[in-house]
mmCIF file of C-alpha atoms and ligand atoms in Angstrom:
data_model
loop_
_atom_site.group_PDB
_atom_site.id
_atom_site.type_symbol
_atom_site.label_atom_id
_atom_site.label_comp_id
_atom_site.label_asym_id
_atom_site.label_seq_id
_atom_site.Cartn_x
_atom_site.Cartn_y
_atom_site.Cartn_z
ATOM 1 C CA MET S 38 74.976 106.718 153.460
ATOM 2 C CA ASN S 39 71.555 105.181 153.856
ATOM 3 C CA ILE S 40 69.006 105.470 151.112
ATOM 4 C CA HIS S 41 65.741 103.738 151.863
ATOM 5 C CA TYR S 42 62.579 104.933 150.257
ATOM 6 C CA PRO S 43 59.029 103.826 150.741
ATOM 7 C CA LEU S 44 57.966 102.430 147.368
ATOM 8 C CA SER S 45 55.338 105.147 147.049
ATOM 9 C CA ILE S 46 57.991 107.854 146.564
ATOM 10 C CA ILE S 47 58.964 106.284 143.252
ATOM 11 C CA ASN S 48 55.792 107.742 141.725
ATOM 12 C CA TYR S 49 56.353 111.237 143.085
ATOM 13 C CA PRO S 50 57.868 113.861 140.848
ATOM 14 C CA LEU S 51 61.516 114.144 141.936
ATOM 15 C CA SER S 52 64.234 116.505 140.909
ATOM 16 C CA SER S 53 67.889 116.965 141.609
ATOM 17 C CA LEU S 54 70.921 118.963 140.548
ATOM 18 C CA LEU S 55 73.205 116.609 138.608
ATOM 19 C CA THR S 56 76.217 118.850 138.207
ATOM 20 C CA PRO S 57 78.692 119.212 141.071
ATOM 21 C CA GLN S 58 78.759 122.195 143.371
ATOM 22 C CA GLY S 59 81.178 124.840 142.213
ATOM 23 C CA ARG S 60 81.817 126.915 139.146
ATOM 24 C CA GLY S 61 80.789 125.575 135.753
ATOM 25 C CA ALA S 62 79.401 126.931 132.499
ATOM 26 C CA VAL S 63 76.247 124.846 132.635
ATOM 27 C CA ALA S 64 74.197 123.320 135.432
ATOM 28 C CA SER S 65 71.977 120.302 134.747
ATOM 29 C CA ILE S 66 68.850 119.347 136.609
ATOM 30 C CA ARG S 67 67.010 116.062 136.258
ATOM 31 C CA LEU S 68 63.279 115.809 136.687
ATOM 32 C CA ARG S 69 61.654 112.436 137.117
ATOM 33 C CA GLY S 70 58.024 111.486 137.283
ATOM 34 C CA GLU S 71 54.863 110.792 135.310
ATOM 35 C CA PHE S 72 54.598 112.396 131.897
ATOM 36 C CA ASP S 73 51.284 114.285 132.328
ATOM 37 C CA GLN S 74 52.201 115.653 135.711
ATOM 38 C CA LEU S 75 55.658 116.798 134.612
ATOM 39 C CA THR S 76 54.394 118.378 131.382
ATOM 40 C CA HIS S 77 51.860 120.301 133.428
ATOM 41 C CA ILE S 78 54.541 121.507 135.859
ATOM 42 C CA LEU S 79 57.029 122.365 133.111
ATOM 43 C CA THR S 80 54.585 124.410 131.056
ATOM 44 C CA ARG S 81 53.935 126.589 134.112
ATOM 45 C CA HIS S 82 57.561 127.689 134.210
ATOM 46 C CA PHE S 83 59.157 126.912 130.846
ATOM 47 C CA HIS S 84 58.315 128.928 127.737
ATOM 48 C CA VAL S 85 59.486 127.293 124.527
ATOM 49 C CA ARG S 86 61.011 129.602 121.929
ATOM 50 C CA GLY S 87 58.993 129.301 118.668
ATOM 51 C CA LYS S 88 56.009 127.058 118.140
ATOM 52 C CA HIS S 89 57.501 123.777 119.255
ATOM 53 C CA SER S 90 55.782 121.111 121.269
ATOM 54 C CA LEU S 91 57.178 119.576 124.428
ATOM 55 C CA GLY S 92 57.462 115.947 125.349
ATOM 56 C CA VAL S 93 58.865 114.015 122.377
ATOM 57 C CA ILE S 94 61.747 111.918 123.700
ATOM 58 C CA GLY S 95 65.060 113.270 122.441
ATOM 59 C CA ASP S 96 63.719 116.647 121.181
ATOM 60 C CA ILE S 97 65.872 119.455 122.526
ATOM 61 C CA ARG S 98 63.915 122.625 123.284
ATOM 62 C CA TYR S 99 65.391 126.049 123.863
ATOM 63 C CA GLY S 100 63.406 128.660 125.758
ATOM 64 C CA THR S 101 63.151 130.659 128.938
ATOM 65 C CA TRP S 102 62.347 129.822 132.534
ATOM 66 C CA GLY S 103 59.979 132.090 134.464
ATOM 67 C CA ARG S 104 58.190 135.286 133.471
ATOM 68 C CA ASN S 105 60.137 137.734 135.625
ATOM 69 C CA HIS S 106 63.829 137.948 134.728
ATOM 70 C CA PRO S 107 63.576 134.930 132.425
ATOM 71 C CA GLU S 108 66.531 132.570 132.421
ATOM 72 C CA ASP S 109 67.673 130.921 129.176
ATOM 73 C CA VAL S 110 67.371 127.151 129.444
ATOM 74 C CA VAL S 111 67.420 124.019 127.324
ATOM 75 C CA VAL S 112 64.886 121.313 128.159
ATOM 76 C CA CYS S 113 64.819 117.747 126.864
ATOM 77 C CA ARG S 114 62.745 114.703 127.686
ATOM 78 C CA THR S 115 65.418 111.993 127.814
ATOM 79 C CA ASN S 116 63.256 108.890 128.336
ATOM 80 C CA GLU S 117 59.821 107.742 129.525
ATOM 81 C CA SER S 118 60.193 109.164 133.028
ATOM 82 C CA ASN S 119 63.056 111.647 132.848
ATOM 83 C CA TRP S 120 63.543 115.208 131.697
ATOM 84 C CA GLU S 121 66.653 117.310 131.849
ATOM 85 C CA ILE S 122 66.860 121.053 132.278
ATOM 86 C CA HIS S 123 70.156 122.772 131.450
ATOM 87 C CA CYS S 124 70.683 126.316 132.654
ATOM 88 C CA HIS S 125 73.584 128.660 133.407
ATOM 89 C CA GLY S 126 76.207 127.287 135.804
ATOM 90 C CA GLY S 127 76.711 128.457 139.376
ATOM 91 C CA PHE S 128 73.936 128.332 141.917
ATOM 92 C CA VAL S 129 71.610 131.197 141.166
ATOM 93 C CA ALA S 130 69.864 129.787 138.092
ATOM 94 C CA SER S 131 69.695 126.180 139.304
ATOM 95 C CA ASP S 132 68.524 127.217 142.789
ATOM 96 C CA ARG S 133 65.750 129.267 141.281
ATOM 97 C CA ILE S 134 64.606 126.462 138.970
ATOM 98 C CA LEU S 135 64.676 123.914 141.800
ATOM 99 C CA ALA S 136 62.741 126.324 144.043
ATOM 100 C CA ASP S 137 60.105 126.791 141.317
ATOM 101 C CA LEU S 138 59.854 123.021 140.860
ATOM 102 C CA ALA S 139 59.522 122.545 144.633
ATOM 103 C CA SER S 140 56.747 125.153 144.750
ATOM 104 C CA SER S 141 54.941 123.096 142.091
ATOM 105 C CA GLY S 142 55.046 119.946 144.219
ATOM 106 C CA VAL S 143 58.311 118.384 143.052
ATOM 107 C CA THR S 144 60.475 116.821 145.785
ATOM 108 C CA VAL S 145 64.073 118.018 145.443
ATOM 109 C CA VAL S 146 66.618 115.367 146.496
ATOM 110 C CA PRO S 147 70.430 114.963 146.213
ATOM 111 C CA TRP S 148 71.593 113.353 142.957
ATOM 112 C CA HIS S 149 72.547 110.008 144.538
ATOM 113 C CA GLU S 150 69.090 109.671 146.090
ATOM 114 C CA LEU S 151 67.455 110.219 142.702
ATOM 115 C CA LEU S 152 69.812 107.617 141.290
ATOM 116 C CA ALA S 153 68.831 105.210 144.073
ATOM 117 C CA VAL S 154 65.197 105.518 143.010
ATOM 118 C CA GLU S 155 66.131 105.012 139.340
ATOM 119 C CA SER S 156 68.794 102.328 139.524
ATOM 120 C CA GLY S 157 68.720 100.946 143.040
ATOM 121 C CA THR S 158 70.639 101.636 146.228
ATOM 122 C CA LEU S 159 73.734 99.630 145.292
ATOM 123 C CA GLU S 160 74.272 101.481 142.011
ATOM 124 C CA ALA S 161 73.733 104.835 143.760
ATOM 125 C CA GLU S 162 76.171 103.867 146.507
ATOM 126 C CA PHE S 163 78.860 102.914 144.005
ATOM 127 C CA ARG S 164 78.420 106.113 141.987
ATOM 128 C CA GLN S 165 78.640 108.204 145.127
ATOM 129 C CA LEU S 166 81.690 106.286 146.317
ATOM 130 C CA LEU S 167 83.350 106.778 142.942
ATOM 131 C CA SER S 168 82.822 110.517 143.261
ATOM 132 C CA GLN S 169 84.545 110.338 146.670
ATOM 133 C CA THR S 170 87.696 108.568 145.503
ATOM 134 C CA THR S 171 90.735 110.826 145.396
ATOM 135 C CA THR S 172 93.361 108.717 143.611
ATOM 136 C CA LEU S 173 93.535 106.665 140.407
ATOM 137 C CA LYS S 174 94.421 103.570 142.394
ATOM 138 C CA THR S 175 91.397 103.728 144.698
ATOM 139 C CA ALA S 176 89.106 104.708 141.801
ATOM 140 C CA GLY S 177 90.267 101.541 140.001
ATOM 141 C CA TYR S 178 89.296 99.332 142.940
ATOM 142 C CA VAL S 179 85.899 101.025 143.379
ATOM 143 C CA LEU S 180 85.201 100.925 139.640
ATOM 144 C CA ARG S 181 85.811 97.174 139.478
ATOM 145 C CA GLN S 182 83.311 96.667 142.334
ATOM 146 C CA ALA S 183 80.819 99.019 140.667
ATOM 147 C CA ASN S 184 81.178 97.204 137.337
ATOM 148 C CA GLY S 185 79.719 94.031 138.741
ATOM 149 C CA LEU S 186 82.416 92.358 140.822
ATOM 150 C CA PHE S 187 80.613 92.906 144.130
ATOM 151 C CA ALA S 188 77.086 92.229 142.829
ATOM 152 C CA GLY S 189 78.360 89.122 140.997
ATOM 153 C CA ALA S 190 79.877 87.687 144.182
ATOM 154 C CA ILE S 191 76.703 88.384 146.168
ATOM 155 C CA ARG S 192 74.498 86.820 143.491
ATOM 156 C CA SER S 193 76.686 83.740 143.284
ATOM 157 C CA LEU S 194 76.704 83.348 147.069
ATOM 158 C CA ARG S 195 72.954 83.837 147.269
ATOM 159 C CA ASP S 196 72.446 81.191 144.583
ATOM 160 C CA ALA S 197 74.711 78.804 146.479
ATOM 161 C CA ILE S 198 72.589 79.295 149.604
ATOM 162 C CA ALA S 199 69.390 78.763 147.599
ATOM 163 C CA ASN S 200 70.840 75.578 146.089
ATOM 164 C CA GLY S 201 71.508 74.216 149.567
ATOM 165 C CA ASP S 202 75.296 74.249 149.218
ATOM 166 C CA ASN S 203 77.398 73.395 152.254
ATOM 167 C CA VAL S 204 76.589 76.016 154.900
ATOM 168 C CA ALA S 205 80.109 76.112 156.356
ATOM 169 C CA GLN S 206 81.510 76.859 152.905
ATOM 170 C CA CYS S 207 78.982 79.661 152.396
ATOM 171 C CA VAL S 208 79.914 81.134 155.797
ATOM 172 C CA GLU S 209 83.553 80.977 154.734
ATOM 173 C CA ARG S 210 82.750 82.851 151.512
ATOM 174 C CA LEU S 211 81.019 85.569 153.540
ATOM 175 C CA ARG S 212 83.996 85.794 155.884
ATOM 176 C CA ASN S 213 86.293 86.173 152.924
ATOM 177 C CA LEU S 214 84.253 89.161 151.732
ATOM 178 C CA LEU S 215 84.140 90.765 155.178
ATOM 179 C CA LYS S 216 87.871 90.292 155.596
ATOM 180 C CA TRP S 217 88.304 93.197 153.146
ATOM 181 C CA SER S 218 85.857 95.575 154.828
ATOM 182 C CA THR S 219 88.527 97.824 156.395
ATOM 183 C CA PHE S 220 90.409 97.913 153.112
ATOM 184 C CA GLY S 221 87.128 98.770 151.330
ATOM 185 C CA ARG S 222 86.382 101.700 153.607
ATOM 186 C CA ARG S 223 89.902 103.057 153.218
ATOM 187 C CA LEU S 224 89.330 103.387 149.476
ATOM 188 C CA THR S 225 87.035 106.351 150.049
ATOM 189 C CA GLN S 226 87.809 107.457 153.604
ATOM 190 C CA PRO S 227 91.436 108.365 154.256
ATOM 191 C CA ALA S 228 93.238 106.234 156.840
ATOM 192 C CA GLN S 229 94.013 108.244 159.967
ATOM 193 C CA VAL S 230 97.727 108.584 160.677
ATOM 194 C CA VAL S 231 98.447 110.406 163.923
ATOM 195 C CA ILE S 232 101.830 111.814 164.910
ATOM 196 C CA ALA S 233 102.354 112.184 168.646
ATOM 197 C CA GLY S 234 105.269 113.604 170.562
ATOM 198 C CA ARG S 235 106.136 116.276 173.037
ATOM 199 C CA PRO S 236 106.331 119.930 171.946
ATOM 200 C CA ASN S 237 109.231 120.790 169.649
ATOM 201 C CA VAL S 238 110.131 117.239 168.598
ATOM 202 C CA GLY S 239 109.193 118.396 165.092
ATOM 203 C CA LYS S 240 105.656 117.071 164.501
ATOM 204 C CA SER S 241 104.528 119.861 162.211
ATOM 205 C CA SER S 242 107.876 119.875 160.415
ATOM 206 C CA LEU S 243 107.406 116.148 159.783
ATOM 207 C CA ILE S 244 103.876 116.670 158.457
ATOM 208 C CA ASN S 245 105.251 119.339 156.129
ATOM 209 C CA ALA S 246 107.971 116.937 154.973
ATOM 210 C CA LEU S 247 105.419 114.148 154.425
ATOM 211 C CA LEU S 248 103.130 116.463 152.493
ATOM 212 C CA GLY S 249 106.026 117.683 150.420
ATOM 213 C CA TYR S 250 105.276 121.326 150.913
ATOM 214 C CA THR S 251 105.359 123.871 153.705
ATOM 215 C CA ARG S 252 102.143 124.777 155.455
ATOM 216 C CA SER S 253 102.275 127.576 157.970
ATOM 217 C CA ILE S 254 101.696 125.319 160.951
ATOM 218 C CA VAL S 255 104.956 125.832 162.819
ATOM 219 C CA TYR S 256 104.130 127.844 165.940
ATOM 220 C CA ASP S 257 106.494 129.720 168.234
ATOM 221 C CA GLN S 258 104.747 128.694 171.441
ATOM 222 C CA PRO S 259 105.232 124.941 171.679
ATOM 223 C CA GLY S 260 101.939 123.140 171.894
ATOM 224 C CA THR S 261 100.017 125.857 173.632
ATOM 225 C CA THR S 262 97.919 127.348 170.873
ATOM 226 C CA ARG S 263 96.615 124.378 168.888
ATOM 227 C CA ASP S 264 95.240 120.891 169.433
ATOM 228 C CA VAL S 265 94.937 118.782 166.304
ATOM 229 C CA VAL S 266 96.010 119.827 162.825
ATOM 230 C CA THR S 267 94.956 117.528 159.995
ATOM 231 C CA ALA S 268 96.078 117.440 156.365
ATOM 232 C CA GLU S 269 95.048 114.965 153.659
ATOM 233 C CA THR S 270 97.407 113.459 151.132
ATOM 234 C CA ALA S 271 98.112 110.121 149.434
ATOM 235 C CA PHE S 272 101.026 107.727 149.916
ATOM 236 C CA ASP S 273 101.639 105.477 146.936
ATOM 237 C CA GLY S 274 98.052 106.143 145.792
ATOM 238 C CA TRP S 275 96.475 105.384 149.189
ATOM 239 C CA PRO S 276 94.555 108.271 150.785
ATOM 240 C CA VAL S 277 95.731 109.218 154.269
ATOM 241 C CA ALA S 278 94.920 111.995 156.709
ATOM 242 C CA LEU S 279 97.900 113.117 158.772
ATOM 243 C CA SER S 280 97.242 114.612 162.183
ATOM 244 C CA ASP S 281 99.652 116.347 164.472
ATOM 245 C CA THR S 282 98.562 116.115 168.102
ATOM 246 C CA ALA S 283 100.204 119.330 169.124
ATOM 247 C CA GLY S 284 98.247 119.788 172.341
ATOM 248 C CA LEU S 285 99.201 116.385 173.712
ATOM 249 C CA HIS S 286 101.341 116.962 176.773
ATOM 250 C CA ASP S 287 100.787 117.338 180.461
ATOM 251 C CA THR S 288 99.576 120.682 181.620
ATOM 252 C CA ILE S 289 97.836 122.366 184.470
ATOM 253 C CA ASP S 290 96.352 124.999 182.221
ATOM 254 C CA ARG S 291 92.605 124.328 182.049
ATOM 255 C CA LEU S 292 92.256 126.190 178.778
ATOM 256 C CA GLU S 293 94.514 123.638 177.168
ATOM 257 C CA GLN S 294 92.688 120.655 178.608
ATOM 258 C CA SER S 295 90.098 120.328 175.839
ATOM 259 C CA GLY S 296 92.843 120.348 173.200
ATOM 260 C CA ILE S 297 94.651 117.553 175.028
ATOM 261 C CA GLU S 298 91.490 115.501 175.232
ATOM 262 C CA ARG S 299 90.899 115.905 171.497
ATOM 263 C CA ALA S 300 94.493 114.913 170.796
ATOM 264 C CA ARG S 301 94.239 111.806 173.003
ATOM 265 C CA GLU S 302 90.976 110.802 171.358
ATOM 266 C CA LYS S 303 92.503 111.260 167.911
ATOM 267 C CA LEU S 304 95.441 109.115 168.950
ATOM 268 C CA SER S 305 93.353 106.333 170.430
ATOM 269 C CA THR S 306 91.154 106.035 167.317
ATOM 270 C CA ALA S 307 94.021 106.312 164.807
ATOM 271 C CA ASP S 308 94.639 103.633 162.164
ATOM 272 C CA CYS S 309 98.385 104.176 162.440
ATOM 273 C CA ARG S 310 100.249 105.931 165.287
ATOM 274 C CA ILE S 311 103.668 107.464 165.052
ATOM 275 C CA ILE S 312 105.591 108.367 168.187
ATOM 276 C CA LEU S 313 108.093 111.035 167.350
ATOM 277 C CA LEU S 314 111.246 111.363 169.496
ATOM 278 C CA ASP S 315 113.930 114.011 169.184
ATOM 279 C CA ARG S 316 117.272 112.206 168.910
ATOM 280 C CA SER S 317 119.186 115.416 169.518
ATOM 281 C CA GLN S 318 117.655 115.758 173.017
ATOM 282 C CA PRO S 319 117.716 113.348 175.969
ATOM 283 C CA LEU S 320 114.552 111.244 176.307
ATOM 284 C CA GLN S 321 112.005 112.711 178.697
ATOM 285 C CA ASP S 322 109.289 111.171 180.879
ATOM 286 C CA PHE S 323 106.595 112.182 178.430
ATOM 287 C CA ASP S 324 108.396 110.284 175.625
ATOM 288 C CA ARG S 325 108.559 107.150 177.817
ATOM 289 C CA GLN S 326 104.907 107.558 178.797
ATOM 290 C CA LEU S 327 103.830 107.655 175.134
ATOM 291 C CA LEU S 328 105.991 104.638 174.264
ATOM 292 C CA ALA S 329 104.452 102.652 177.129
ATOM 293 C CA GLU S 330 100.903 103.711 176.298
ATOM 294 C CA PHE S 331 101.111 102.846 172.580
ATOM 295 C CA PRO S 332 103.562 99.952 172.257
ATOM 296 C CA GLU S 333 102.432 99.086 168.726
ATOM 297 C CA ALA S 334 103.162 102.585 167.350
ATOM 298 C CA ILE S 335 105.862 103.233 164.754
ATOM 299 C CA VAL S 336 108.763 104.768 166.679
ATOM 300 C CA VAL S 337 110.528 107.515 164.787
ATOM 301 C CA ALA S 338 113.780 109.187 165.847
ATOM 302 C CA HIS S 339 113.785 112.735 164.493
ATOM 303 C CA LYS S 340 116.467 115.352 163.756
ATOM 304 C CA ILE S 341 119.184 112.844 162.831
ATOM 305 C CA ASP S 342 121.016 115.661 161.055
ATOM 306 C CA LEU S 343 121.992 116.857 164.567
ATOM 307 C CA PRO S 344 124.433 115.060 166.903
ATOM 308 C CA PRO S 345 122.639 112.212 168.730
ATOM 309 C CA THR S 346 122.164 112.225 172.496
ATOM 310 C CA TRP S 347 121.038 108.642 172.921
ATOM 311 C CA ASP S 348 122.149 105.165 172.100
ATOM 312 C CA GLU S 349 122.244 104.033 168.465
ATOM 313 C CA ASN S 350 120.677 100.711 169.432
ATOM 314 C CA GLN S 351 117.719 102.003 171.427
ATOM 315 C CA PHE S 352 114.251 100.940 170.196
ATOM 316 C CA ALA S 353 114.773 98.109 167.734
ATOM 317 C CA GLY S 354 112.933 98.735 164.477
ATOM 318 C CA ARG S 355 112.741 102.487 164.934
ATOM 319 C CA ILE S 356 112.980 104.676 161.860
ATOM 320 C CA ASP S 357 115.547 107.485 161.751
ATOM 321 C CA ILE S 358 114.586 110.616 159.891
ATOM 322 C CA SER S 359 115.352 114.266 159.407
ATOM 323 C CA SER S 360 112.608 116.560 158.184
ATOM 324 C CA LYS S 361 115.301 119.117 157.485
ATOM 325 C CA THR S 362 117.309 116.999 155.028
ATOM 326 C CA GLY S 363 114.536 114.581 153.998
ATOM 327 C CA GLU S 364 116.601 111.555 155.045
ATOM 328 C CA GLY S 365 114.463 108.552 156.032
ATOM 329 C CA ILE S 366 111.149 110.122 154.933
ATOM 330 C CA ASP S 367 110.669 107.572 152.093
ATOM 331 C CA HIS S 368 111.362 104.722 154.511
ATOM 332 C CA LEU S 369 108.785 106.127 156.944
ATOM 333 C CA ILE S 370 106.168 106.459 154.176
ATOM 334 C CA ALA S 371 106.804 102.838 153.125
ATOM 335 C CA SER S 372 106.359 101.703 156.761
ATOM 336 C CA ILE S 373 103.075 103.603 157.120
ATOM 337 C CA VAL S 374 101.728 102.050 153.894
ATOM 338 C CA GLU S 375 102.833 98.602 155.083
ATOM 339 C CA ARG S 376 100.976 99.126 158.395
ATOM 340 C CA LEU S 377 97.788 100.377 156.756
ATOM 341 C CA PHE S 378 97.703 97.956 153.825
ATOM 342 C CA PRO S 379 99.580 94.841 154.955
ATOM 343 C CA GLU S 380 97.759 92.704 152.392
ATOM 344 C CA LEU S 381 96.174 93.659 149.075
ATOM 345 C CA PRO S 382 93.209 91.880 147.508
ATOM 346 C CA SER S 383 93.544 90.311 144.086
ATOM 347 C CA GLU S 384 91.992 92.226 141.174
ATOM 348 C CA ASP S 385 88.994 89.895 141.025
ATOM 349 C CA GLN S 386 88.273 90.002 144.778
ATOM 350 C CA ALA S 387 84.809 91.333 145.713
ATOM 351 C CA ILE S 388 85.067 93.932 148.461
ATOM 352 C CA PRO S 389 82.334 95.547 150.587
ATOM 353 C CA LEU S 390 82.816 99.314 150.546
ATOM 354 C CA THR S 391 80.277 100.770 152.969
ATOM 355 C CA ASP S 392 79.001 100.202 156.497
ATOM 356 C CA ARG S 393 75.607 99.290 155.027
ATOM 357 C CA GLN S 394 77.108 96.552 152.851
ATOM 358 C CA CYS S 395 79.151 95.163 155.758
ATOM 359 C CA ASP S 396 76.163 95.278 158.064
ATOM 360 C CA ILE S 397 74.042 93.258 155.631
ATOM 361 C CA LEU S 398 76.841 90.738 155.090
ATOM 362 C CA ASN S 399 77.265 90.333 158.852
ATOM 363 C CA LYS S 400 73.540 89.773 159.348
ATOM 364 C CA ALA S 401 73.414 87.292 156.454
ATOM 365 C CA GLY S 402 76.341 85.460 158.079
ATOM 366 C CA ASN S 403 74.591 85.318 161.459
ATOM 367 C CA PHE S 404 71.469 83.803 159.898
ATOM 368 C CA LEU S 405 73.582 81.312 158.004
ATOM 369 C CA GLN S 406 75.419 80.223 161.138
ATOM 370 C CA GLN S 407 72.066 79.569 162.790
ATOM 371 C CA ASN S 408 71.087 77.602 159.693
ATOM 372 C CA ILE S 409 68.253 80.037 158.888
ATOM 373 C CA THR S 410 69.231 79.970 155.239
ATOM 374 C CA PHE S 411 66.065 81.610 153.891
ATOM 375 C CA ASN S 412 66.673 84.771 155.992
ATOM 376 C CA SER S 413 70.287 84.799 154.926
ATOM 377 C CA TYR S 414 69.180 84.615 151.281
ATOM 378 C CA LYS S 415 66.725 87.477 151.866
ATOM 379 C CA LYS S 416 69.386 89.625 153.543
ATOM 380 C CA LEU S 417 71.792 89.168 150.643
ATOM 381 C CA SER S 418 68.993 90.047 148.219
ATOM 382 C CA GLU S 419 68.842 93.492 149.862
ATOM 383 C CA LEU S 420 72.227 94.157 148.309
ATOM 384 C CA LEU S 421 71.100 93.466 144.746
HETATM 385 P P1 GDP W 5 106.341 120.472 167.048
HETATM 386 O O1 GDP W 5 106.131 121.402 168.201
HETATM 387 O O2 GDP W 5 106.549 119.067 167.518
HETATM 388 O O3 GDP W 5 105.286 120.567 165.990
HETATM 389 O O4 GDP W 5 107.755 120.905 166.387
HETATM 390 P P2 GDP W 5 108.050 121.833 165.119
HETATM 391 O O5 GDP W 5 107.783 121.130 163.843
HETATM 392 O O6 GDP W 5 107.400 123.144 165.337
HETATM 393 O O7 GDP W 5 109.657 121.950 165.215
HETATM 394 C C1 GDP W 5 110.299 122.412 166.362
HETATM 395 C C2 GDP W 5 111.700 122.910 165.983
HETATM 396 O O8 GDP W 5 112.489 121.816 165.521
HETATM 397 C C3 GDP W 5 111.665 123.920 164.830
HETATM 398 O O9 GDP W 5 112.604 124.941 165.118
HETATM 399 C C4 GDP W 5 112.089 123.112 163.628
HETATM 400 O O10 GDP W 5 112.742 123.893 162.648
HETATM 401 C C5 GDP W 5 113.045 122.113 164.246
HETATM 402 N N1 GDP W 5 113.144 120.865 163.468
HETATM 403 C C6 GDP W 5 112.121 120.095 163.041
HETATM 404 N N2 GDP W 5 112.572 119.023 162.376
HETATM 405 C C7 GDP W 5 113.921 119.099 162.377
HETATM 406 C C8 GDP W 5 114.970 118.274 161.816
HETATM 407 O O11 GDP W 5 114.763 117.227 161.204
HETATM 408 N N3 GDP W 5 116.252 118.702 162.043
HETATM 409 C C9 GDP W 5 116.537 119.846 162.730
HETATM 410 N N4 GDP W 5 117.818 120.162 162.870
HETATM 411 N N5 GDP W 5 115.567 120.634 163.233
HETATM 412 C C10 GDP W 5 114.297 120.276 163.068
#
């Protein structure tokens, strides 16, 4: 998410759909710009019912939009620069109004870009991030940052730099913020958990067990018809995306090759890898190959409801589970959470949440380390 406008755009008439995509009774559009220009544009399309005037802040006006097939709308000037137009929900009415506004010279932008012009990039970023959170827990963390925790920390650090405080201490404060960057990103982007194993060890059955419901992803032909299946869920309030690398095994079939490559790529970029072994079958070369290739993966012995074929003591720290009976699934979930979130920040810890924020913090840190404190101060100011 990068929102950088030339200053000149701030004076252009802008408009955006405020209500989310999808079904709803009412759709709301915001129009922003100079009063005379907007009144001129609005009177071309909006016909007030009765003999009312337009333009007094707070006056709600009912009327119709357009001459052909007029659409019922409510229009209100909400402050010096903003108007709101409320029409029927769905896309047809709002698309038509936005198209009419665009034909009259209004630039139509997504809601968070309009917000960036009104309230600044940081505020727009936080609002957009909040809309992307999927659990109460992550929303709580993002909300605390949005309510001033992050901006407060940046302002305080910037002031310390301006006051000539000890540079090493300021660098340390920056490091302490950046330490939480992975955590921050995982609040709005699910951590990638990838389950690897040879065909028939029970990867899709395990995903079903972890999701708590049955998806129709169990195939008769082991591994041959699919590559990566992904499903999103949350463990203990933390968003995760589970992937099953079904196509990951040796083959001479060229058609399957692309699926295998995708599966390998998914595995190598995963935040947490699970190697699934079938304890009811003897270990095979492919199992050993996976274990050697990804030594840090969580090793899971599957199908423990069946008689075991290998040693109880093999693979210290492995987790025994059965997707059939549910045994060990809670333990596995706890281990995944522990891997992904080994340390949690305190409630008052400022956390960068986007690549843009981290990038600026990194650059400010580099300037600081070179003792170019003024540039560091300027960089941090970009965040406020
Ligand atoms: P995948 O090819 O690795 O995705 O494996 P599947 O999830 O399709 O499972 C392969 C077979 O193992 C299916 O017949 C499942 O019913 C069976 N299976 C999966 N998990 C278990 C388990 O925990 N216990 C037993 N007994 N069978 C299982």
